[in-house]
CSV table of C-alpha atoms in Angstrom, one decimal:
chain,number,residue,atom,x,y,z
A,269,MET,CA,-10.4,51.5,-28.4
A,270,SER,CA,-9.7,49.2,-31.4
A,271,ARG,CA,-8.3,45.7,-30.7
A,272,PRO,CA,-5.3,44.3,-32.5
A,273,PRO,CA,-6.3,41.9,-35.3
A,274,LEU,CA,-6.4,38.1,-34.8
A,275,LEU,CA,-4.8,35.7,-37.2
A,276,LEU,CA,-6.8,32.6,-38.1
A,277,ILE,CA,-5.0,29.8,-39.9
A,278,GLU,CA,-7.6,27.2,-41.0
A,279,ASP,CA,-7.6,25.3,-44.3
A,280,THR,CA,-11.3,24.2,-44.4
A,281,PRO,CA,-13.2,27.1,-46.1
A,282,SER,CA,-16.5,26.4,-44.3
A,283,LEU,CA,-14.9,26.4,-40.9
A,284,GLN,CA,-12.9,29.4,-41.7
A,285,MET,CA,-16.1,31.3,-42.5
A,286,VAL,CA,-17.8,30.1,-39.3
A,287,TYR,CA,-14.9,31.1,-37.0
A,288,GLN,CA,-14.4,34.4,-38.8
A,289,ALA,CA,-18.1,35.3,-38.5
A,290,THR,CA,-18.2,34.4,-34.8
A,291,LEU,CA,-15.1,36.4,-34.0
A,292,ARG,CA,-16.1,39.5,-36.0
A,293,GLY,CA,-19.6,39.3,-34.4
A,294,ALA,CA,-17.8,39.7,-31.0
A,295,GLY,CA,-15.9,42.8,-32.2
A,296,HIS,CA,-12.6,41.2,-33.3
A,297,GLU,CA,-10.8,42.1,-36.5
A,298,VAL,CA,-9.7,38.8,-38.2
A,299,VAL,CA,-7.2,38.1,-40.9
A,300,THR,CA,-7.4,34.6,-42.4
A,301,ALA,CA,-5.0,32.2,-44.1
A,302,GLY,CA,-5.6,28.7,-45.5
A,303,THR,CA,-2.1,27.3,-45.5
A,304,GLY,CA,0.9,27.3,-43.2
A,305,GLU,CA,3.0,29.4,-45.6
A,306,ALA,CA,0.2,31.9,-46.1
A,307,GLY,CA,-0.3,32.1,-42.3
A,308,LEU,CA,3.4,32.7,-41.6
A,309,ALA,CA,3.5,35.4,-44.3
A,310,ALA,CA,0.4,37.1,-42.7
A,311,PHE,CA,1.9,36.8,-39.3
A,312,GLY,CA,5.0,38.7,-40.4
A,313,GLN,CA,2.9,41.4,-41.9
A,314,ILE,CA,0.3,42.1,-39.2
A,315,LYS,CA,2.2,40.9,-36.1
A,316,PRO,CA,-0.9,39.7,-34.3
A,317,GLY,CA,-0.9,39.1,-30.5
A,318,VAL,CA,-3.3,36.1,-30.8
A,319,VAL,CA,-3.2,33.4,-33.4
A,320,LEU,CA,-5.8,30.6,-34.0
A,321,LEU,CA,-4.0,27.7,-35.6
A,322,ASP,CA,-5.4,24.5,-37.0
A,323,LEU,CA,-2.7,21.8,-36.5
A,324,MET,CA,-3.8,19.9,-39.6
A,325,LEU,CA,-2.7,22.0,-42.6
A,326,PRO,CA,-2.2,20.9,-46.2
A,327,ASP,CA,1.3,22.2,-46.7
A,328,ARG,CA,3.1,22.2,-43.3
A,329,ASP,CA,2.8,20.6,-39.9
A,330,GLY,CA,0.9,22.8,-37.6
A,331,LEU,CA,3.4,22.3,-34.8
A,332,ASP,CA,6.2,23.5,-37.1
A,333,VAL,CA,4.2,26.6,-37.9
A,334,MET,CA,3.6,27.3,-34.2
A,335,ARG,CA,7.3,27.0,-33.4
A,336,HIS,CA,8.1,29.4,-36.2
A,337,ILE,CA,5.6,31.9,-34.8
A,338,LEU,CA,6.9,31.6,-31.3
A,339,THR,CA,10.5,31.9,-32.4
A,340,THR,CA,9.6,35.1,-34.3
A,341,ASP,CA,7.6,36.5,-31.4
A,342,PRO,CA,7.8,34.6,-28.1
A,343,ALA,CA,5.1,36.9,-26.6
A,344,ALA,CA,2.5,35.7,-29.2
A,345,HIS,CA,-0.4,33.7,-27.8
A,346,VAL,CA,-1.2,30.7,-30.0
A,347,ILE,CA,-4.5,28.8,-29.6
A,348,VAL,CA,-4.3,25.5,-31.4
A,349,ILE,CA,-7.2,23.7,-33.0
A,350,THR,CA,-7.3,19.9,-33.3
A,351,ALA,CA,-9.6,17.1,-34.1
A,352,ASN,CA,-11.2,15.0,-31.3
A,353,GLY,CA,-8.8,12.1,-32.0
A,354,SER,CA,-5.7,14.2,-31.8
A,355,ILE,CA,-5.6,15.2,-28.1
A,356,LYS,CA,-2.0,14.0,-27.8
A,357,LYS,CA,-1.0,16.4,-30.6
A,358,ALA,CA,-2.7,19.3,-28.7
A,359,VAL,CA,-0.8,18.3,-25.6
A,360,GLU,CA,2.4,18.3,-27.5
A,361,ALA,CA,1.6,21.8,-28.7
A,362,MET,CA,0.9,23.0,-25.2
A,363,ARG,CA,4.2,21.7,-24.0
A,364,ALA,CA,5.9,23.5,-26.9
A,365,GLY,CA,4.4,26.9,-25.8
A,366,ALA,CA,0.7,27.1,-27.0
A,367,HIS,CA,-1.5,29.2,-24.8
A,368,ASP,CA,-4.7,27.0,-25.1
A,369,PHE,CA,-6.3,24.4,-27.3
A,370,LEU,CA,-9.7,23.8,-28.8
A,371,VAL,CA,-10.9,20.3,-29.8
A,372,LYS,CA,-13.4,20.0,-32.7
A,373,PRO,CA,-16.3,20.3,-32.5
A,374,PHE,CA,-16.5,23.3,-30.2
A,375,ASP,CA,-19.2,25.9,-29.8
A,376,ASN,CA,-19.0,29.6,-30.4
A,377,GLN,CA,-18.8,30.4,-26.7
A,378,ARG,CA,-15.8,28.1,-26.2
A,379,LEU,CA,-14.1,29.8,-29.1
A,380,LEU,CA,-14.8,33.3,-27.8
A,381,HIS,CA,-13.8,32.2,-24.3
A,382,ALA,CA,-10.4,31.0,-25.5
A,383,VAL,CA,-9.8,34.2,-27.5
A,384,GLU,CA,-10.8,36.5,-24.7
A,385,ASN,CA,-8.5,34.7,-22.2
A,386,ALA,CA,-5.6,35.0,-24.6
A,387,SER,CA,-6.3,38.6,-25.3
A,388,HIS,CA,-6.6,39.4,-21.6
A,389,ALA,CA,-3.4,37.5,-20.9
A,390,LEU,CA,-1.6,39.5,-23.6
A,391,GLN,CA,-2.7,42.8,-22.1
A,392,VAL,CA,-1.6,41.8,-18.6
A,393,GLN,CA,1.7,40.6,-19.9
A,394,SER,CA,2.3,43.8,-21.7
A,395,ALA,CA,1.4,45.9,-18.6
A,396,THR,CA,3.6,44.0,-16.2
A,397,ALA,CA,6.5,42.9,-18.4
A,398,GLU,CA,9.9,43.4,-16.8
A,399,PRO,CA,13.2,41.5,-17.2
A,400,SER,CA,13.8,38.9,-14.5
A,401,ARG,CA,16.0,35.9,-13.8
A,402,THR,CA,14.3,32.8,-14.9
A,403,ASP,CA,16.1,30.7,-12.2
A,404,ALA,CA,15.4,32.9,-9.2
A,405,PRO,CA,13.3,31.5,-6.4
A,406,LEU,CA,9.5,32.1,-6.7
A,407,GLY,CA,6.8,32.7,-4.1
A,408,ASP,CA,7.6,31.0,-0.8
A,409,PHE,CA,10.2,28.6,-2.2
A,410,ILE,CA,13.7,28.6,-0.6
A,411,GLY,CA,16.7,27.1,-2.4
A,412,SER,CA,18.9,27.7,-5.4
A,413,SER,CA,20.0,24.1,-6.2
A,414,PRO,CA,20.1,23.1,-9.9
A,415,ALA,CA,17.1,20.9,-9.4
A,416,MET,CA,15.0,23.9,-8.1
A,417,GLN,CA,16.3,26.3,-10.7
A,418,ASP,CA,14.8,23.9,-13.3
A,419,VAL,CA,11.5,24.1,-11.4
A,420,TYR,CA,11.6,27.9,-11.3
A,421,THR,CA,12.3,28.1,-15.0
A,422,ARG,CA,9.5,25.7,-15.8
A,423,ILE,CA,7.0,27.6,-13.7
A,424,ARG,CA,7.8,30.9,-15.4
A,425,SER,CA,7.5,29.3,-18.9
A,426,VAL,CA,4.1,27.8,-18.2
A,427,ALA,CA,2.6,30.5,-16.0
A,428,ARG,CA,1.2,32.7,-18.9
A,429,SER,CA,-0.4,29.7,-20.6
A,430,MET,CA,-3.8,28.2,-19.9
A,431,ALA,CA,-2.3,24.7,-20.0
A,432,THR,CA,-3.2,22.3,-17.1
A,433,VAL,CA,-0.1,21.5,-15.0
A,434,PHE,CA,0.4,18.1,-13.4
A,435,ILE,CA,2.7,18.4,-10.4
A,436,THR,CA,4.2,15.2,-9.1
A,437,GLY,CA,6.6,14.5,-6.2
A,438,GLU,CA,6.9,12.8,-2.8
A,439,SER,CA,4.8,14.0,0.1
A,440,GLY,CA,6.3,17.2,1.6
A,441,THR,CA,8.2,18.4,-1.4
A,442,GLY,CA,6.1,21.6,-1.9
A,443,LYS,CA,3.6,20.7,-4.6
A,444,GLU,CA,1.0,23.2,-3.3
A,445,LEU,CA,3.8,25.9,-3.1
A,446,CYS,CA,4.5,25.1,-6.8
A,447,ALA,CA,0.8,25.6,-7.7
A,448,GLN,CA,0.6,28.8,-5.8
A,449,ALA,CA,3.8,30.1,-7.6
A,450,ILE,CA,2.3,29.2,-11.0
A,451,HIS,CA,-0.9,31.2,-10.0
A,452,SER,CA,0.9,34.2,-8.6
A,453,THR,CA,3.2,34.4,-11.7
A,454,SER,CA,0.3,34.1,-14.2
A,455,ASN,CA,-2.1,36.7,-15.5
A,456,ARG,CA,-4.6,35.3,-13.1
A,457,ALA,CA,-2.7,36.4,-10.0
A,458,GLY,CA,-5.5,38.9,-9.2
A,459,GLY,CA,-8.1,36.2,-9.2
A,460,PRO,CA,-8.8,33.5,-6.5
A,461,PHE,CA,-6.5,30.5,-5.8
A,462,ILE,CA,-8.7,27.7,-4.5
A,463,ALA,CA,-7.0,24.5,-3.3
A,464,LEU,CA,-9.0,21.3,-2.8
A,465,ASN,CA,-7.5,18.1,-1.3
A,466,CYS,CA,-9.3,15.2,-3.1
A,467,GLY,CA,-8.1,12.7,-0.6
A,468,ALA,CA,-9.3,14.5,2.5
A,469,ILE,CA,-13.0,14.6,1.5
A,470,PRO,CA,-15.3,11.6,1.6
A,471,ALA,CA,-16.2,10.3,-1.9
A,472,ASP,CA,-20.0,11.0,-1.5
A,473,LEU,CA,-19.3,14.7,-0.7
A,474,LEU,CA,-16.5,15.4,-3.2
A,475,GLU,CA,-18.9,16.2,-6.1
A,476,SER,CA,-20.6,18.9,-4.0
A,477,GLU,CA,-17.2,20.3,-2.9
A,478,VAL,CA,-16.0,20.6,-6.5
A,479,PHE,CA,-19.2,21.6,-8.3
A,480,GLY,CA,-21.5,22.9,-5.5
A,481,HIS,CA,-25.1,22.0,-4.8
A,482,LEU,CA,-28.5,23.5,-4.4
A,483,ARG,CA,-30.6,23.5,-1.3
A,484,GLY,CA,-32.5,20.3,-1.0
A,485,ALA,CA,-30.4,18.4,-3.6
A,486,PHE,CA,-29.7,15.7,-1.0
A,487,THR,CA,-30.2,15.0,2.7
A,488,GLY,CA,-28.3,17.6,4.7
A,489,ALA,CA,-28.2,20.2,1.9
A,490,ILE,CA,-29.9,22.9,3.9
A,491,ALA,CA,-28.5,25.8,1.9
A,492,ASP,CA,-27.0,26.5,-1.6
A,493,LYS,CA,-23.3,25.8,-1.6
A,494,ILE,CA,-20.8,27.2,-4.1
A,495,GLY,CA,-18.3,24.6,-5.2
A,496,ALA,CA,-14.5,25.0,-5.6
A,497,ALA,CA,-14.8,25.3,-9.4
A,498,ALA,CA,-17.2,28.3,-9.2
A,499,ALA,CA,-15.2,29.8,-6.3
A,500,ALA,CA,-12.1,29.7,-8.5
A,501,ASP,CA,-13.9,31.5,-11.4
A,502,GLY,CA,-11.4,34.0,-12.9
A,503,GLY,CA,-8.5,32.3,-11.1
A,504,THR,CA,-7.0,28.9,-10.5
A,505,LEU,CA,-8.3,25.6,-9.1
A,506,PHE,CA,-5.7,23.3,-7.5
A,507,LEU,CA,-6.8,19.7,-7.1
A,508,ASP,CA,-4.3,18.0,-4.7
A,509,GLU,CA,-4.1,14.2,-4.5
A,510,ILE,CA,-6.0,14.0,-7.8
A,511,CYS,CA,-5.4,10.2,-8.0
A,512,GLU,CA,-7.6,9.7,-4.9
A,513,MET,CA,-10.6,11.2,-6.8
A,514,ASP,CA,-13.6,8.9,-7.2
A,515,LEU,CA,-14.0,7.4,-10.7
A,516,ASN,CA,-17.5,8.7,-11.2
A,517,LEU,CA,-16.4,12.2,-10.4
A,518,GLN,CA,-13.4,11.8,-12.7
A,519,THR,CA,-16.0,11.5,-15.6
A,520,LYS,CA,-17.6,14.8,-14.6
A,521,LEU,CA,-14.2,16.5,-14.2
A,522,LEU,CA,-13.3,15.4,-17.8
A,523,ARG,CA,-16.6,17.0,-19.0
A,524,PHE,CA,-15.8,20.1,-17.1
A,525,LEU,CA,-12.3,20.3,-18.7
A,526,GLN,CA,-13.8,19.8,-22.2
A,527,THR,CA,-16.7,22.3,-21.9
A,528,SER,CA,-15.6,24.8,-19.2
A,529,THR,CA,-19.1,24.3,-17.7
A,530,ILE,CA,-20.2,23.1,-14.2
A,531,GLN,CA,-23.5,21.8,-13.0
A,532,PRO,CA,-24.1,21.9,-9.3
A,533,VAL,CA,-25.8,18.9,-7.7
A,534,GLY,CA,-29.6,19.5,-8.0
A,535,ALA,CA,-29.2,22.2,-10.7
A,536,SER,CA,-31.2,21.9,-14.0
A,537,ARG,CA,-28.7,23.7,-16.2
A,538,PRO,CA,-25.0,24.2,-16.4
A,539,ARG,CA,-23.1,27.4,-16.2
A,540,LYS,CA,-19.8,28.6,-17.7
A,541,VAL,CA,-16.8,29.3,-15.5
A,542,ASN,CA,-13.3,30.6,-16.4
A,543,VAL,CA,-10.9,28.5,-14.4
A,544,ARG,CA,-7.4,27.2,-14.9
A,545,ILE,CA,-6.7,23.7,-13.5
A,546,LEU,CA,-3.6,22.6,-11.7
A,547,CYS,CA,-3.3,19.2,-10.1
A,548,ALA,CA,-0.9,17.2,-8.0
A,549,THR,CA,-0.3,13.7,-6.7
A,550,ASN,CA,2.4,11.9,-4.7
A,551,ARG,CA,1.6,8.7,-6.6
A,552,ASP,CA,2.8,7.4,-9.9
A,553,PRO,CA,-0.2,8.5,-12.0
A,554,MET,CA,0.5,6.0,-14.8
A,555,GLU,CA,0.5,3.2,-12.2
A,556,SER,CA,-3.0,4.4,-11.1
A,557,VAL,CA,-4.1,4.4,-14.8
A,558,ARG,CA,-2.8,0.8,-15.2
A,559,ARG,CA,-4.7,-0.3,-12.1
A,560,GLY,CA,-7.9,1.2,-13.3
A,561,GLN,CA,-8.0,3.8,-10.5
A,562,PHE,CA,-7.5,6.8,-12.8
A,563,ARG,CA,-9.1,7.4,-16.2
A,564,GLU,CA,-6.6,7.3,-19.0
A,565,ASP,CA,-8.4,10.0,-21.0
A,566,LEU,CA,-8.5,12.3,-18.0
A,567,TYR,CA,-4.8,11.6,-17.4
A,568,TYR,CA,-3.9,12.8,-20.9
A,569,ARG,CA,-6.2,15.8,-20.6
A,570,LEU,CA,-4.5,16.9,-17.3
A,571,HIS,CA,-0.9,15.8,-18.0
A,572,VAL,CA,-0.2,18.6,-20.4
A,573,VAL,CA,2.7,20.2,-18.7
A,574,PRO,CA,4.4,18.0,-16.0
A,575,ILE,CA,6.4,19.5,-13.2
A,576,HIS,CA,8.2,17.1,-10.8
A,577,MET,CA,9.2,18.4,-7.4
A,578,PRO,CA,12.6,17.0,-6.4
A,579,PRO,CA,13.0,15.3,-3.0
A,580,LEU,CA,14.9,17.2,-0.4
A,581,ARG,CA,17.8,14.7,-0.5
A,582,ASP,CA,18.4,15.6,-4.1
A,583,ARG,CA,18.6,19.4,-3.4
A,584,GLY,CA,22.1,19.6,-2.0
A,585,ASP,CA,22.7,22.6,0.4
A,586,ASP,CA,19.1,23.7,0.0
A,587,VAL,CA,18.4,21.7,3.1
A,588,ILE,CA,20.7,24.1,5.1
A,589,GLU,CA,19.2,27.2,3.6
A,590,ILE,CA,15.6,26.0,4.4
A,591,ALA,CA,16.6,24.8,7.9
A,592,GLU,CA,18.1,28.2,8.8
A,593,ALA,CA,15.0,30.0,7.5
A,594,LEU,CA,12.7,27.7,9.5
A,595,LEU,CA,14.9,28.2,12.6
A,596,THR,CA,14.6,32.0,12.3
A,597,LYS,CA,10.9,31.7,11.9
A,598,PHE,CA,10.2,29.4,14.8
A,599,ALA,CA,12.7,31.2,17.1
A,600,ARG,CA,10.8,34.4,16.5
A,601,GLU,CA,7.4,32.7,17.0
A,602,GLU,CA,8.4,30.9,20.2
A,603,ARG,CA,10.6,33.8,21.5
A,604,ARG,CA,13.8,31.8,21.6
A,605,SER,CA,17.3,33.0,21.0
A,606,PHE,CA,18.4,30.5,18.3
A,607,THR,CA,20.5,32.1,15.5
A,608,GLY,CA,22.0,29.2,13.6
A,609,LEU,CA,23.0,25.5,13.1
A,610,SER,CA,26.2,24.0,14.4
A,611,ALA,CA,28.7,22.6,11.8
A,612,GLU,CA,27.9,19.1,13.1
A,613,VAL,CA,24.1,19.6,12.6
A,614,LYS,CA,24.7,20.9,9.1
A,615,GLU,CA,26.6,17.8,8.2
A,616,ILE,CA,23.9,15.5,9.7
A,617,PHE,CA,21.2,17.4,7.7
A,618,ARG,CA,23.2,17.0,4.5
A,619,ARG,CA,23.5,13.2,5.0
A,620,LEU,CA,20.0,12.4,6.1
A,621,PRO,CA,17.6,10.9,3.5
A,622,TRP,CA,14.6,13.0,4.7
A,623,PRO,CA,11.8,10.7,3.7
A,624,GLY,CA,9.3,13.3,4.8
A,625,ASN,CA,11.1,16.0,2.8
A,626,VAL,CA,10.6,19.7,3.8
A,627,ARG,CA,7.6,18.8,5.9
A,628,GLN,CA,9.8,16.5,8.0
A,629,LEU,CA,12.5,19.2,8.3
A,630,ASN,CA,9.9,21.7,9.4
A,631,ASN,CA,8.7,19.4,12.2
A,632,VAL,CA,12.3,18.7,13.3
A,633,LEU,CA,13.2,22.4,13.6
A,634,TRP,CA,9.9,23.2,15.4
A,635,ASN,CA,10.6,20.4,17.8
A,636,VAL,CA,14.1,21.7,18.5
A,637,VAL,CA,13.0,25.2,19.1
A,638,VAL,CA,10.1,24.3,21.4
A,639,LEU,CA,12.1,21.9,23.6
A,640,ASN,CA,15.5,23.6,23.8
A,641,GLU,CA,17.3,26.8,24.6
A,642,GLY,CA,20.4,28.2,23.1
A,643,GLN,CA,21.9,30.0,20.2
A,644,ASN,CA,23.2,27.2,18.0
A,645,VAL,CA,21.3,24.0,17.3
A,646,THR,CA,23.6,21.1,18.4
A,647,PRO,CA,23.3,17.3,17.7
A,648,ALA,CA,22.1,16.7,21.2
A,649,MET,CA,19.0,18.9,20.6
A,650,LEU,CA,17.8,16.8,17.6
A,651,PRO,CA,15.1,14.2,18.0
A,652,LEU,CA,16.6,10.8,19.1
A,653,ASP,CA,16.1,9.1,15.7
A,654,LEU,CA,18.2,11.8,14.0
A,655,ARG,CA,21.2,11.8,16.3
A,656,PRO,CA,24.4,10.2,15.2
A,657,SER,CA,24.2,7.6,18.0
A,658,ALA,CA,21.1,6.2,16.3
A,659,GLY,CA,23.4,5.1,13.4
A,660,PRO,CA,22.6,5.6,9.7
A,661,ALA,CA,21.7,2.0,9.2
A,662,ASP,CA,19.2,2.0,12.1
A,663,PRO,CA,16.1,3.8,10.7
A,664,PRO,CA,13.4,4.7,13.3
A,665,PRO,CA,11.2,1.6,13.8
A,666,GLY,CA,7.4,2.1,13.7
A,667,PRO,CA,5.4,0.8,16.6
A,668,GLY,CA,4.1,-2.1,14.5
A,669,MET,CA,7.5,-3.3,13.4
A,670,ALA,CA,9.8,-5.9,14.9
A,671,HIS,CA,9.4,-4.8,18.6
A,672,PRO,CA,5.9,-3.3,18.8
A,673,LEU,CA,6.3,-2.1,22.5
A,674,ARG,CA,9.8,-0.6,22.1
A,675,GLY,CA,9.8,3.0,23.3
A,676,LEU,CA,6.1,3.0,24.3
A,677,ALA,CA,6.5,2.6,28.0
A,678,GLY,CA,5.4,5.7,29.9
A,679,LYS,CA,3.6,7.2,27.0
A,680,THR,CA,-0.1,8.2,27.1
A,681,LEU,CA,-2.6,6.5,24.8
A,682,ALA,CA,-2.9,9.7,22.8
A,683,GLU,CA,0.9,9.8,22.3
A,684,ILE,CA,0.9,6.1,21.2
A,685,GLU,CA,-2.0,6.8,18.7
A,686,ARG,CA,0.0,9.6,17.2
A,687,LEU,CA,3.1,7.4,16.8
A,688,VAL,CA,1.1,4.7,15.1
A,689,ILE,CA,-0.5,7.1,12.7
A,690,GLU,CA,2.7,8.9,11.8
A,691,ASP,CA,4.5,5.5,11.3
A,692,ALA,CA,1.8,4.3,8.9
A,693,ILE,CA,2.0,7.5,6.9
A,694,ARG,CA,5.8,7.3,6.8
A,695,ARG,CA,5.7,3.7,5.6
A,696,HIS,CA,3.3,4.7,2.8
A,697,ASN,CA,5.6,7.4,1.6
A,698,GLY,CA,3.5,10.2,3.0
A,699,SER,CA,0.2,9.1,1.5
A,700,VAL,CA,-2.5,9.8,4.1
A,701,PRO,CA,-5.3,8.0,2.2
A,702,ARG,CA,-3.2,4.8,1.9
A,703,ALA,CA,-2.3,5.0,5.6
A,704,ALA,CA,-6.0,5.5,6.4
A,705,ARG,CA,-6.9,2.4,4.5
A,706,GLU,CA,-4.4,0.3,6.4
A,707,LEU,CA,-5.6,1.7,9.8
A,708,ASP,CA,-9.3,1.2,8.7
A,709,VAL,CA,-10.3,4.9,9.2
A,710,SER,CA,-11.2,7.6,6.9
A,711,ALA,CA,-8.5,9.9,5.4
A,712,SER,CA,-10.4,12.9,6.8
A,713,THR,CA,-9.9,11.5,10.3
A,714,LEU,CA,-6.2,11.4,9.9
A,715,TYR,CA,-6.0,14.9,8.4
A,716,ARG,CA,-8.1,16.2,11.3
A,717,LYS,CA,-5.9,14.6,13.9
A,718,ARG,CA,-2.7,16.0,12.2
A,719,GLU,CA,-4.2,19.5,12.1
A,720,GLY,CA,-5.0,19.1,15.8
A,721,TRP,CA,-1.5,18.1,16.6
A,722,MET,CA,-0.1,21.1,14.7
A,723,ARG,CA,-2.4,23.5,16.6
A,724,THR,CA,-1.5,21.9,19.9
A,725,THR,CA,2.2,22.3,19.2
A,726,SER,CA,1.8,26.0,18.2
A,727,ALA,CA,-0.4,26.9,21.1
């Protein structure tokens, strides 16, 4: 079956010949143009699905040409080509709707890889195209507030691209749900979705977790291990808490992004993988860059399309919608008869600042269902620190604050340990790694304890 022609817009004759020969050698029909005007004219005539566009053209700005193409045919997949010193220009193009970008110099395999990805995405898009609301909830998200409608629209607009997405937001706002929604809405939905928490893995093991290792590569490597990048081949790799990544590994991640190759620890040669990268952090990434904790060049490589997850306190009545859904879920799991929230509880929930966001709301509803019986949730069923008697100006004190023994009498050592840990995490705005540093333990220890608490509660 013949493929639709590709359009190559490149003003350097020697490069035009090289790219054309490589693409034709792989079975692609190629139409070439040396200027922006000639490229737009050819685009109108042949209506290609995939366009290779150099951003530095003699007669017109490459971004302007791309916008013209996408205005004419929003379904077209544009791969932009830029010089090594113009990464910011490529990022701007991705945010404006480009499918992928190539940085000169690139090898033939990288060129073919980008074109095959775009062609495949075009086929999947044509096969599954159907009209849909762009502001309707996606995946496991609940809520229809204006802030979340903006998120849904942004997810849909970026899903078909190969652009890396940098998700920011406070702890508990649903950053991993956002990544999963991008994956499931993209043409990679049939491939694997691999999530890796960079803050939960010790620095000396993180490289092996990301890129894998061979047996005998280091002490304890008793068998070959496939890393997350290889496991995500053909799908999506989600790097959570990316700002916690060790600086040495950041260098290797940057090389991976530039070459699409990985080299497991102990391997003698690299291998190609086809992976889309999504990442997230609850920190301010630019502050991490200023402090020297995050490479600036990696930041600009990853921060192509930013998506900010709004805190629960900025989502209006979403808090009620989410709470009712959680109540139904937990009532079914715990075999309770709860059916709704009282009017007083709804008002309390609307007023609360929810520093732990949806994760905190989840724990509150689970606590209510496990410890109470009834049909409607009333204020008396809420945890003490959320009840109106606690007063809005009296936030729950942590064990290490003004009165360190307040409220600890009669509690077991395990219960006190949990209070101390959760207080530290709350005071660090949900950052487990920062809480771990304060408590002088590893982040993996805190993640393990929290998972244990969740299992105990659900048992």
